[in-house]
Amino acid sequence: MANVIVIGAQWGDEGKGKITDLLSKSADVVVRYQGGVNAGHTVVVNDKTFKLHLIPSGILYPDKECIIGSGTVIDPKVLIQELDQLQALNISTRNLLISQTAHVTMPYHRLIDKASEELRGERKLGTTGRGIGPTYADKSERIGIRILDLMEPEVLREQLTWTINYKNVILEKLYNLPPLDPQEIITEYREYAERLRPHVVDASLKIYDAVKRRRNILFEGAQGTLLDLDHGTYPYVTSSNPVAGGACVGAGIGPTMIDRVIGVAKAYTTRVGEGPFPTEMVEGIGQILCERGAEFGTTTGRKRRCGWFDAVIVRYAVRINGIDCLAITKLDVLDDLDEIKICVAYEIDGIRTNEFPSNARQFARCKPIYETLPGWKQSTENCRTLEELPKQALDYLKFLAELTEVPIAIVSLGASRERTIIVEDPIHGPKRALLYANGTPVA
């Protein structure tokens, strides 16, 4: 039995959807613990592409229990669209459970999100405009609507009537937008409530019962470590905690119930939205990585900014999350390069540092210090073991393991399930020597 957290070790978009899908095969329960429809997981199964925003990736396995935890903010309209899409593809959603204490994204959240971003002008954050930040803000302000409120029509009417009148003042006076009709929204969300009612449960209790029954539980988050509200590149961050500690809060369990944390990192680095990015390559290599890696956001379709692998931020992610093994994705994107650079440290105002600076202004002045390795100049897409990889590709992976000081358990060589090297199954596979850290096999 093992309870495992899958987290992003960069700025999100690392390929967590595929890794979660792979590990779900060994899990009994898959829990989504934070974020909202601002995130997306793309999973390819038998040449079919599934884009999931709220429903855990484990839904593609008919025997897995999938839970949306209380730390997630739920847009009911989008969730119902996902349910309909999956059912149209003959994928059962009967095992989907929704936390009754999860907060609900409302129409005024989306309006305020877009209007406030526009008002920021040059100080914009690059949000998706899906209402995630305002939903979390209402949660903190203690005026949020929760799933359990949707389930009680009179409670919903009372709360929404007051809240919408309150929000209308903001929409009209601050953003010069027309007011919302409380009755229209109440009617709409009552319909959503009836559709979702069969799935609503006490999620924390369900997860605790699964722990007691020694079932394998996989916790999946959205975004990545560098977008964490407390530990990311603030203010260019999301509104929740994608880090491993956020899994305990968002799922409603204690930290002693977690056994392992696997971090997912691309073989290079990408980010969406605004903010500093030391290894970014706007032209040349950056464009090549974008094209070969199909680097466009699952949720918004926005082009991702691309650059070389940044070992400084991944080491930071290892520390913040307690990562004990890595999954490296999209190694195949580097197949045709003559040489590959890796950022091993930063220079800030002429001083070398190996650590990620929490001061955003310092981070913006960071200049990457690179080491260069030769490329392997041949395809890796059909490799299924480490031994089948070109020597230079294996050397590159070993160097990443040394720099990040954790072993590599999984290597992804494409979007589909089969294009993967699984050195170790982090859920219940035996621990093995997984590549090298500091030149020594890791047991």
CSV table of C-alpha atoms in Angstrom, one decimal:
chain,number,residue,atom,x,y,z
A,1,MET,CA,0.0,0.0,0.0
A,2,ALA,CA,1.3,3.5,-0.9
A,3,ASN,CA,-0.3,6.9,-0.9
A,4,VAL,CA,1.6,9.0,-3.5
A,5,ILE,CA,1.4,12.7,-4.5
A,6,VAL,CA,2.1,13.7,-8.1
A,7,ILE,CA,3.3,17.4,-8.3
A,8,GLY,CA,4.7,19.6,-11.0
A,9,ALA,CA,8.3,20.6,-10.4
A,10,GLN,CA,8.4,23.6,-12.7
A,11,TRP,CA,5.7,26.1,-13.8
A,12,GLY,CA,3.0,23.6,-14.6
A,13,ASP,CA,2.4,21.9,-18.0
A,14,GLU,CA,5.0,19.3,-17.2
A,15,GLY,CA,3.0,16.4,-18.4
A,16,LYS,CA,1.4,15.5,-15.0
A,17,GLY,CA,-1.8,14.3,-16.8
A,18,LYS,CA,0.1,11.4,-18.6
A,19,ILE,CA,2.1,10.5,-15.4
A,20,THR,CA,-1.1,10.5,-13.3
A,21,ASP,CA,-2.8,8.4,-15.9
A,22,LEU,CA,0.1,5.9,-15.9
A,23,LEU,CA,0.2,5.6,-12.1
A,24,SER,CA,-3.6,5.4,-11.9
A,25,LYS,CA,-3.3,1.9,-13.2
A,26,SER,CA,-1.7,0.9,-9.9
A,27,ALA,CA,-4.0,3.1,-7.7
A,28,ASP,CA,-7.4,2.4,-6.3
A,29,VAL,CA,-8.3,6.0,-5.6
A,30,VAL,CA,-7.3,9.1,-7.5
A,31,VAL,CA,-7.8,12.5,-5.7
A,32,ARG,CA,-7.6,16.0,-7.3
A,33,TYR,CA,-6.7,18.3,-4.4
A,34,GLN,CA,-6.6,21.9,-5.7
A,35,GLY,CA,-6.9,24.3,-8.6
A,36,GLY,CA,-9.9,24.7,-11.0
A,37,VAL,CA,-10.7,24.9,-14.7
A,38,ASN,CA,-7.6,27.1,-15.2
A,39,ALA,CA,-5.7,23.8,-15.4
A,40,GLY,CA,-5.8,21.0,-17.9
A,41,HIS,CA,-4.5,17.5,-18.2
A,42,THR,CA,-4.0,16.0,-21.6
A,43,VAL,CA,-4.0,12.2,-21.8
A,44,VAL,CA,-3.6,10.1,-24.9
A,45,VAL,CA,-5.0,6.5,-24.9
A,46,ASN,CA,-5.3,4.3,-28.0
A,47,ASP,CA,-4.8,7.4,-30.2
A,48,LYS,CA,-7.7,9.2,-28.5
A,49,THR,CA,-6.9,12.5,-26.8
A,50,PHE,CA,-8.7,13.4,-23.6
A,51,LYS,CA,-8.5,16.9,-22.2
A,52,LEU,CA,-9.6,17.0,-18.5
A,53,HIS,CA,-9.9,20.2,-16.4
A,54,LEU,CA,-11.5,19.1,-13.2
A,55,ILE,CA,-12.1,15.3,-13.4
A,56,PRO,CA,-9.1,13.3,-12.2
A,57,SER,CA,-7.1,11.4,-14.8
A,58,GLY,CA,-8.0,8.1,-13.2
A,59,ILE,CA,-11.5,8.3,-14.7
A,60,LEU,CA,-10.2,6.6,-17.8
A,61,TYR,CA,-9.9,3.4,-15.8
A,62,PRO,CA,-13.4,2.0,-15.1
A,63,ASP,CA,-12.5,0.5,-11.7
A,64,LYS,CA,-10.9,3.6,-10.1
A,65,GLU,CA,-12.6,5.8,-7.6
A,66,CYS,CA,-12.0,9.4,-8.5
A,67,ILE,CA,-12.5,12.2,-6.0
A,68,ILE,CA,-12.5,16.0,-6.4
A,69,GLY,CA,-11.3,17.3,-3.1
A,70,SER,CA,-12.4,20.3,-1.1
A,71,GLY,CA,-9.3,22.3,-2.1
A,72,THR,CA,-10.5,22.3,-5.7
A,73,VAL,CA,-12.8,25.1,-6.9
A,74,ILE,CA,-15.5,23.8,-9.2
A,75,ASP,CA,-17.2,25.4,-12.1
A,76,PRO,CA,-20.3,23.2,-12.4
A,77,LYS,CA,-21.0,24.1,-16.0
A,78,VAL,CA,-17.6,23.0,-17.1
A,79,LEU,CA,-17.7,19.9,-14.9
A,80,ILE,CA,-21.0,18.8,-16.4
A,81,GLN,CA,-19.6,19.4,-19.9
A,82,GLU,CA,-16.7,17.0,-19.0
A,83,LEU,CA,-19.1,14.4,-17.7
A,84,ASP,CA,-21.1,14.6,-20.9
A,85,GLN,CA,-18.0,14.4,-23.1
A,86,LEU,CA,-16.7,11.3,-21.3
A,87,GLN,CA,-20.1,9.6,-21.3
A,88,ALA,CA,-20.4,10.3,-25.1
A,89,LEU,CA,-17.1,8.3,-25.4
A,90,ASN,CA,-18.6,5.4,-23.4
A,91,ILE,CA,-16.4,6.2,-20.4
A,92,SER,CA,-18.2,5.6,-17.1
A,93,THR,CA,-18.4,8.5,-14.6
A,94,ARG,CA,-20.3,6.6,-11.9
A,95,ASN,CA,-17.1,6.5,-9.7
A,96,LEU,CA,-16.7,10.2,-9.7
A,97,LEU,CA,-17.1,11.8,-6.2
A,98,ILE,CA,-17.2,15.5,-5.4
A,99,SER,CA,-16.4,17.0,-2.0
A,100,GLN,CA,-19.4,18.7,-0.5
A,101,THR,CA,-17.1,21.4,0.9
A,102,ALA,CA,-15.4,22.4,-2.4
A,103,HIS,CA,-16.1,26.0,-3.4
A,104,VAL,CA,-18.1,26.9,-6.5
A,105,THR,CA,-17.0,29.3,-9.3
A,106,MET,CA,-19.9,31.6,-10.2
A,107,PRO,CA,-20.5,33.9,-13.2
A,108,TYR,CA,-19.4,37.0,-11.2
A,109,HIS,CA,-16.1,35.4,-10.5
A,110,ARG,CA,-15.3,35.1,-14.3
A,111,LEU,CA,-16.4,38.6,-15.0
A,112,ILE,CA,-14.3,40.1,-12.1
A,113,ASP,CA,-11.3,37.9,-13.2
A,114,LYS,CA,-11.3,39.2,-16.7
A,115,ALA,CA,-12.1,42.8,-15.8
A,116,SER,CA,-9.4,43.1,-13.1
A,117,GLU,CA,-6.8,41.6,-15.4
A,118,GLU,CA,-7.6,44.2,-18.0
A,119,LEU,CA,-7.5,47.0,-15.4
A,120,ARG,CA,-4.0,45.9,-14.4
A,121,GLY,CA,-2.6,46.9,-17.8
A,122,GLU,CA,1.1,46.4,-17.9
A,123,ARG,CA,1.0,44.8,-14.4
A,124,LYS,CA,-1.2,42.0,-15.7
A,125,LEU,CA,-0.6,38.5,-14.3
A,126,GLY,CA,-1.5,36.4,-17.3
A,127,THR,CA,-4.5,34.7,-15.7
A,128,THR,CA,-6.8,32.4,-17.7
A,129,GLY,CA,-9.9,34.5,-17.0
A,130,ARG,CA,-11.7,31.5,-15.7
A,131,GLY,CA,-12.6,33.0,-12.3
A,132,ILE,CA,-10.2,31.0,-10.2
A,133,GLY,CA,-8.6,33.8,-8.2
A,134,PRO,CA,-11.9,35.5,-7.3
A,135,THR,CA,-13.3,32.1,-6.2
A,136,TYR,CA,-10.4,31.6,-3.9
A,137,ALA,CA,-10.7,35.2,-2.7
A,138,ASP,CA,-14.3,34.7,-1.8
A,139,LYS,CA,-13.3,31.5,0.1
A,140,SER,CA,-10.8,33.5,2.1
A,141,GLU,CA,-13.3,36.4,2.6
A,142,ARG,CA,-15.8,33.8,3.9
A,143,ILE,CA,-18.5,34.7,1.4
A,144,GLY,CA,-18.0,31.7,-1.0
A,145,ILE,CA,-20.7,29.3,-2.2
A,146,ARG,CA,-19.8,25.7,-1.5
A,147,ILE,CA,-21.2,22.5,-3.2
A,148,LEU,CA,-23.2,21.7,-0.1
A,149,ASP,CA,-24.9,25.1,-0.5
A,150,LEU,CA,-26.0,24.1,-4.0
A,151,MET,CA,-27.7,21.1,-2.6
A,152,GLU,CA,-30.1,23.1,-0.5
A,153,PRO,CA,-32.3,25.4,-2.7
A,154,GLU,CA,-33.4,27.8,0.0
A,155,VAL,CA,-29.9,28.2,1.4
A,156,LEU,CA,-28.6,28.8,-2.2
A,157,ARG,CA,-31.3,31.4,-2.7
A,158,GLU,CA,-30.5,33.3,0.5
A,159,GLN,CA,-26.8,33.2,0.0
A,160,LEU,CA,-26.8,34.1,-3.7
A,161,THR,CA,-29.3,36.9,-3.4
A,162,TRP,CA,-27.1,38.7,-0.9
A,163,THR,CA,-23.8,37.8,-2.7
A,164,ILE,CA,-24.9,38.8,-6.2
A,165,ASN,CA,-26.2,42.2,-4.9
A,166,TYR,CA,-22.9,42.7,-3.2
A,167,LYS,CA,-21.0,41.8,-6.4
A,168,ASN,CA,-23.2,44.0,-8.5
A,169,VAL,CA,-21.9,47.0,-6.7
A,170,ILE,CA,-18.3,46.0,-7.6
A,171,LEU,CA,-19.3,45.2,-11.2
A,172,GLU,CA,-21.1,48.5,-11.8
A,173,LYS,CA,-19.0,50.9,-9.7
A,174,LEU,CA,-15.5,49.5,-10.2
A,175,TYR,CA,-15.6,47.8,-13.6
A,176,ASN,CA,-18.5,49.7,-15.3
A,177,LEU,CA,-20.2,46.4,-16.1
A,178,PRO,CA,-23.9,45.7,-16.2
A,179,PRO,CA,-25.4,44.0,-13.0
A,180,LEU,CA,-26.3,40.3,-12.9
A,181,ASP,CA,-29.8,39.0,-12.3
A,182,PRO,CA,-29.8,36.9,-9.1
A,183,GLN,CA,-32.9,34.9,-10.1
A,184,GLU,CA,-31.3,33.8,-13.4
A,185,ILE,CA,-28.2,32.5,-11.7
A,186,ILE,CA,-30.1,30.8,-8.9
A,187,THR,CA,-32.3,29.0,-11.5
A,188,GLU,CA,-29.2,28.0,-13.5
A,189,TYR,CA,-27.2,26.7,-10.6
A,190,ARG,CA,-30.2,24.7,-9.1
A,191,GLU,CA,-30.2,22.8,-12.4
A,192,TYR,CA,-26.5,22.1,-12.0
A,193,ALA,CA,-27.0,21.0,-8.4
A,194,GLU,CA,-29.5,18.3,-9.5
A,195,ARG,CA,-27.2,16.9,-12.1
A,196,LEU,CA,-24.2,16.7,-9.6
A,197,ARG,CA,-26.2,15.6,-6.5
A,198,PRO,CA,-25.5,11.8,-7.0
A,199,HIS,CA,-21.8,12.5,-6.9
A,200,VAL,CA,-21.6,14.7,-3.8
A,201,VAL,CA,-20.0,13.1,-0.6
A,202,ASP,CA,-17.9,13.9,2.4
A,203,ALA,CA,-14.7,13.5,0.5
A,204,SER,CA,-12.4,13.6,3.5
A,205,LEU,CA,-14.2,10.7,5.1
A,206,LYS,CA,-14.1,8.7,1.9
A,207,ILE,CA,-10.3,9.2,1.6
A,208,TYR,CA,-9.8,8.4,5.3
A,209,ASP,CA,-11.8,5.2,4.9
A,210,ALA,CA,-9.6,4.3,1.9
A,211,VAL,CA,-6.5,4.8,3.9
A,212,LYS,CA,-7.8,2.6,6.7
A,213,ARG,CA,-8.6,-0.1,4.1
A,214,ARG,CA,-5.0,0.2,2.9
A,215,ARG,CA,-6.0,1.1,-0.6
A,216,ASN,CA,-3.5,2.8,-2.9
A,217,ILE,CA,-4.3,6.5,-3.3
A,218,LEU,CA,-2.9,8.9,-5.9
A,219,PHE,CA,-3.1,12.6,-5.2
A,220,GLU,CA,-2.9,14.8,-8.3
A,221,GLY,CA,-2.7,18.6,-8.3
A,222,ALA,CA,-2.8,21.3,-11.0
A,223,GLN,CA,-0.2,23.8,-12.0
A,224,GLY,CA,3.4,23.4,-10.6
A,225,THR,CA,5.6,24.4,-7.7
A,226,LEU,CA,6.7,27.7,-9.1
A,227,LEU,CA,3.1,28.8,-9.4
A,228,ASP,CA,2.3,28.1,-5.7
A,229,LEU,CA,0.7,31.0,-3.9
A,230,ASP,CA,3.2,30.9,-1.0
A,231,HIS,CA,6.3,29.4,-2.6
A,232,GLY,CA,6.2,30.3,-6.3
A,233,THR,CA,7.3,33.3,-8.3
A,234,TYR,CA,4.9,35.7,-6.6
A,235,PRO,CA,2.9,37.6,-7.8
A,236,TYR,CA,3.0,35.6,-11.0
A,237,VAL,CA,1.4,32.6,-9.4
A,238,THR,CA,-1.9,30.8,-9.1
A,239,SER,CA,-4.4,31.2,-6.2
A,240,SER,CA,-3.9,27.9,-4.4
A,241,ASN,CA,-1.1,25.5,-3.2
A,242,PRO,CA,0.0,23.0,-5.9
A,243,VAL,CA,2.8,21.9,-3.7
A,244,ALA,CA,2.8,18.5,-1.9
A,245,GLY,CA,1.7,20.1,1.4
A,246,GLY,CA,-1.4,21.4,-0.4
A,247,ALA,CA,-2.5,17.8,-1.0
A,248,CYS,CA,-3.1,17.2,2.7
A,249,VAL,CA,-5.2,20.4,3.1
A,250,GLY,CA,-7.0,20.0,-0.2
A,251,ALA,CA,-7.9,16.4,0.4
A,252,GLY,CA,-8.6,16.6,4.1
A,253,ILE,CA,-6.0,14.2,5.5
A,254,GLY,CA,-3.0,14.3,7.7
A,255,PRO,CA,0.7,14.3,6.4
A,256,THR,CA,1.4,11.0,8.2
A,257,MET,CA,-0.8,9.3,5.6
A,258,ILE,CA,1.5,10.3,2.7
A,259,ASP,CA,4.2,7.8,1.7
A,260,ARG,CA,5.9,9.3,-1.4
A,261,VAL,CA,6.0,12.4,-3.6
A,262,ILE,CA,6.9,12.1,-7.3
A,263,GLY,CA,7.8,15.3,-9.1
A,264,VAL,CA,7.2,15.7,-12.8
A,265,ALA,CA,9.6,17.9,-14.9
A,266,LYS,CA,10.0,18.3,-18.6
A,267,ALA,CA,13.5,17.6,-20.1
A,268,TYR,CA,13.4,21.4,-20.8
A,269,THR,CA,11.4,24.2,-19.2
A,270,THR,CA,8.2,26.0,-20.1
A,271,ARG,CA,5.8,28.5,-18.6
A,272,VAL,CA,2.6,30.2,-19.6
A,273,GLY,CA,1.7,33.8,-18.6
A,274,GLU,CA,3.8,36.6,-17.3
A,275,GLY,CA,6.8,36.7,-14.9
A,276,PRO,CA,10.6,36.1,-15.0
A,277,PHE,CA,12.0,33.0,-16.7
A,278,PRO,CA,15.8,32.9,-16.6
A,279,THR,CA,16.4,30.1,-19.2
A,280,GLU,CA,13.8,31.4,-21.7
A,281,MET,CA,14.8,31.3,-25.4
A,282,VAL,CA,12.5,33.5,-27.4
A,283,GLU,CA,13.9,32.7,-30.8
A,284,GLY,CA,16.0,29.8,-32.1
A,285,ILE,CA,15.9,26.9,-29.6
A,286,GLY,CA,12.8,28.3,-27.9
A,287,GLN,CA,10.9,28.2,-31.1
A,288,ILE,CA,12.2,24.7,-32.0
A,289,LEU,CA,11.1,23.4,-28.6
A,290,CYS,CA,7.7,25.0,-28.9
A,291,GLU,CA,7.1,23.5,-32.3
A,292,ARG,CA,8.5,20.0,-31.6
A,293,GLY,CA,6.9,19.9,-28.1
A,294,ALA,CA,3.5,21.2,-29.3
A,295,GLU,CA,3.7,23.7,-26.5
A,296,PHE,CA,0.3,25.2,-26.4
A,297,GLY,CA,-1.9,25.3,-23.2
A,298,THR,CA,-4.6,22.7,-22.7
A,299,THR,CA,-7.0,25.2,-21.2
A,300,THR,CA,-6.4,28.4,-23.2
A,301,GLY,CA,-4.4,27.3,-26.2
A,302,ARG,CA,-1.8,30.0,-25.3
A,303,LYS,CA,1.7,29.5,-26.7
A,304,ARG,CA,4.1,28.4,-23.9
A,305,ARG,CA,7.4,30.2,-23.4
A,306,CYS,CA,10.2,27.7,-23.7
A,307,GLY,CA,13.8,27.4,-22.5
A,308,TRP,CA,16.5,25.0,-21.3
A,309,PHE,CA,16.2,22.8,-18.3
A,310,ASP,CA,16.6,24.8,-15.1
A,311,ALA,CA,18.1,22.6,-12.4
A,312,VAL,CA,17.9,25.4,-9.8
A,313,ILE,CA,14.1,25.6,-9.8
A,314,VAL,CA,13.8,21.8,-9.8
A,315,ARG,CA,16.1,21.5,-6.9
A,316,TYR,CA,14.0,24.1,-5.1
A,317,ALA,CA,10.9,22.0,-6.0
A,318,VAL,CA,12.6,18.9,-4.5
A,319,ARG,CA,13.1,20.8,-1.2
A,320,ILE,CA,9.7,22.4,-1.0
A,321,ASN,CA,7.8,19.2,-1.8
A,322,GLY,CA,10.0,16.5,-0.3
A,323,ILE,CA,10.2,14.9,-3.8
A,324,ASP,CA,11.8,11.5,-3.6
A,325,CYS,CA,11.8,10.6,-7.4
A,326,LEU,CA,11.3,12.3,-10.7
A,327,ALA,CA,9.4,11.7,-13.9
A,328,ILE,CA,11.1,13.4,-16.8
A,329,THR,CA,8.8,14.1,-19.7
A,330,LYS,CA,9.3,15.0,-23.4
A,331,LEU,CA,12.8,13.8,-23.6
A,332,ASP,CA,12.1,12.9,-27.3
A,333,VAL,CA,11.7,16.7,-28.1
A,334,LEU,CA,15.5,17.0,-27.7
A,335,ASP,CA,16.3,14.2,-30.1
A,336,ASP,CA,17.6,16.3,-33.0
A,337,LEU,CA,19.6,18.8,-31.2
A,338,ASP,CA,23.4,19.0,-31.7
A,339,GLU,CA,24.0,20.1,-28.1
A,340,ILE,CA,21.8,20.7,-25.0
A,341,LYS,CA,22.3,23.2,-22.3
A,342,ILE,CA,21.4,22.8,-18.6
A,343,CYS,CA,21.1,25.7,-16.2
A,344,VAL,CA,23.2,24.6,-13.1
A,345,ALA,CA,23.2,27.9,-11.2
A,346,TYR,CA,22.3,31.6,-11.4
A,347,GLU,CA,24.4,34.8,-11.4
A,348,ILE,CA,22.7,37.6,-9.5
A,349,ASP,CA,24.5,41.0,-9.7
A,350,GLY,CA,27.8,39.2,-10.4
A,351,ILE,CA,27.4,36.7,-7.6
A,352,ARG,CA,26.9,33.0,-8.3
A,353,THR,CA,24.1,31.2,-6.4
A,354,ASN,CA,22.8,27.6,-6.5
A,355,GLU,CA,19.6,28.5,-4.8
A,356,PHE,CA,16.2,29.9,-6.0
A,357,PRO,CA,15.7,33.5,-4.7
A,358,SER,CA,12.3,34.2,-3.1
A,359,ASN,CA,12.6,37.9,-3.9
A,360,ALA,CA,10.9,38.4,-7.2
A,361,ARG,CA,13.1,41.4,-8.1
A,362,GLN,CA,16.2,39.4,-7.5
A,363,PHE,CA,14.8,36.5,-9.6
A,364,ALA,CA,14.1,38.9,-12.5
A,365,ARG,CA,17.9,39.7,-12.5
A,366,CYS,CA,19.0,36.1,-12.5
A,367,LYS,CA,21.3,35.1,-15.4
A,368,PRO,CA,21.6,31.4,-16.1
A,369,ILE,CA,24.9,29.6,-15.8
A,370,TYR,CA,25.0,26.8,-18.2
A,371,GLU,CA,26.8,23.5,-18.8
A,372,THR,CA,26.6,22.0,-22.2
A,373,LEU,CA,26.2,18.3,-23.1
A,374,PRO,CA,26.3,16.7,-26.6
A,375,GLY,CA,23.0,15.8,-28.2
A,376,TRP,CA,22.2,12.2,-29.3
A,377,LYS,CA,20.9,13.0,-32.8
A,378,GLN,CA,18.7,10.0,-33.0
A,379,SER,CA,15.1,9.1,-32.2
A,380,THR,CA,14.2,7.8,-28.7
A,381,GLU,CA,10.5,7.3,-29.3
A,382,ASN,CA,10.7,3.5,-29.5
A,383,CYS,CA,13.0,3.1,-26.4
A,384,ARG,CA,11.3,1.2,-23.6
A,385,THR,CA,14.2,0.6,-21.3
A,386,LEU,CA,17.1,2.7,-20.1
A,387,GLU,CA,19.5,0.4,-21.9
A,388,GLU,CA,17.9,1.2,-25.2
A,389,LEU,CA,18.5,4.9,-24.9
A,390,PRO,CA,21.4,6.5,-26.8
A,391,LYS,CA,24.4,6.9,-24.5
A,392,GLN,CA,24.2,10.7,-24.7
A,393,ALA,CA,20.5,10.6,-23.7
A,394,LEU,CA,21.3,8.4,-20.7
A,395,ASP,CA,24.2,10.7,-19.7
A,396,TYR,CA,21.8,13.7,-19.9
A,397,LEU,CA,19.3,12.0,-17.6
A,398,LYS,CA,22.1,11.0,-15.1
A,399,PHE,CA,23.3,14.6,-15.1
A,400,LEU,CA,19.8,15.8,-14.2
A,401,ALA,CA,19.6,13.2,-11.4
A,402,GLU,CA,22.9,14.4,-10.0
A,403,LEU,CA,21.9,18.1,-10.2
A,404,THR,CA,18.5,17.6,-8.6
A,405,GLU,CA,19.8,15.1,-6.1
A,406,VAL,CA,16.9,12.7,-6.6
A,407,PRO,CA,16.6,9.6,-8.8
A,408,ILE,CA,14.5,9.4,-12.0
A,409,ALA,CA,11.7,6.8,-11.9
A,410,ILE,CA,9.9,7.4,-15.2
A,411,VAL,CA,11.0,8.8,-18.6
A,412,SER,CA,8.3,9.9,-21.0
A,413,LEU,CA,9.1,9.8,-24.7
A,414,GLY,CA,5.7,11.0,-26.1
A,415,ALA,CA,2.1,11.6,-25.3
A,416,SER,CA,0.7,8.0,-25.4
A,417,ARG,CA,0.9,5.6,-22.5
A,418,GLU,CA,3.2,3.1,-24.3
A,419,ARG,CA,5.9,5.6,-25.1
A,420,THR,CA,7.3,5.5,-21.6
A,421,ILE,CA,10.3,4.0,-19.7
A,422,ILE,CA,9.1,2.9,-16.2
A,423,VAL,CA,12.2,2.3,-14.2
A,424,GLU,CA,10.1,2.0,-11.0
A,425,ASP,CA,6.4,2.2,-10.3
A,426,PRO,CA,6.3,4.7,-7.4
A,427,ILE,CA,3.1,3.3,-6.0
A,428,HIS,CA,3.9,-0.4,-5.3
A,429,GLY,CA,6.9,-1.3,-7.4
A,430,PRO,CA,10.1,-2.3,-5.6
A,431,LYS,CA,12.6,0.5,-5.1
A,432,ARG,CA,15.5,0.0,-7.5
A,433,ALA,CA,18.7,1.8,-8.6
A,434,LEU,CA,17.1,4.5,-10.8
A,435,LEU,CA,20.0,6.3,-12.5
A,436,TYR,CA,22.5,8.1,-10.4
A,437,ALA,CA,22.7,10.9,-7.9
A,438,ASN,CA,26.2,12.3,-7.2
A,439,GLY,CA,27.7,9.4,-9.1
A,440,THR,CA,26.3,6.7,-6.7
A,441,PRO,CA,23.4,4.3,-7.5
A,442,VAL,CA,20.3,5.2,-5.5
A,443,ALA,CA,18.7,2.2,-3.8
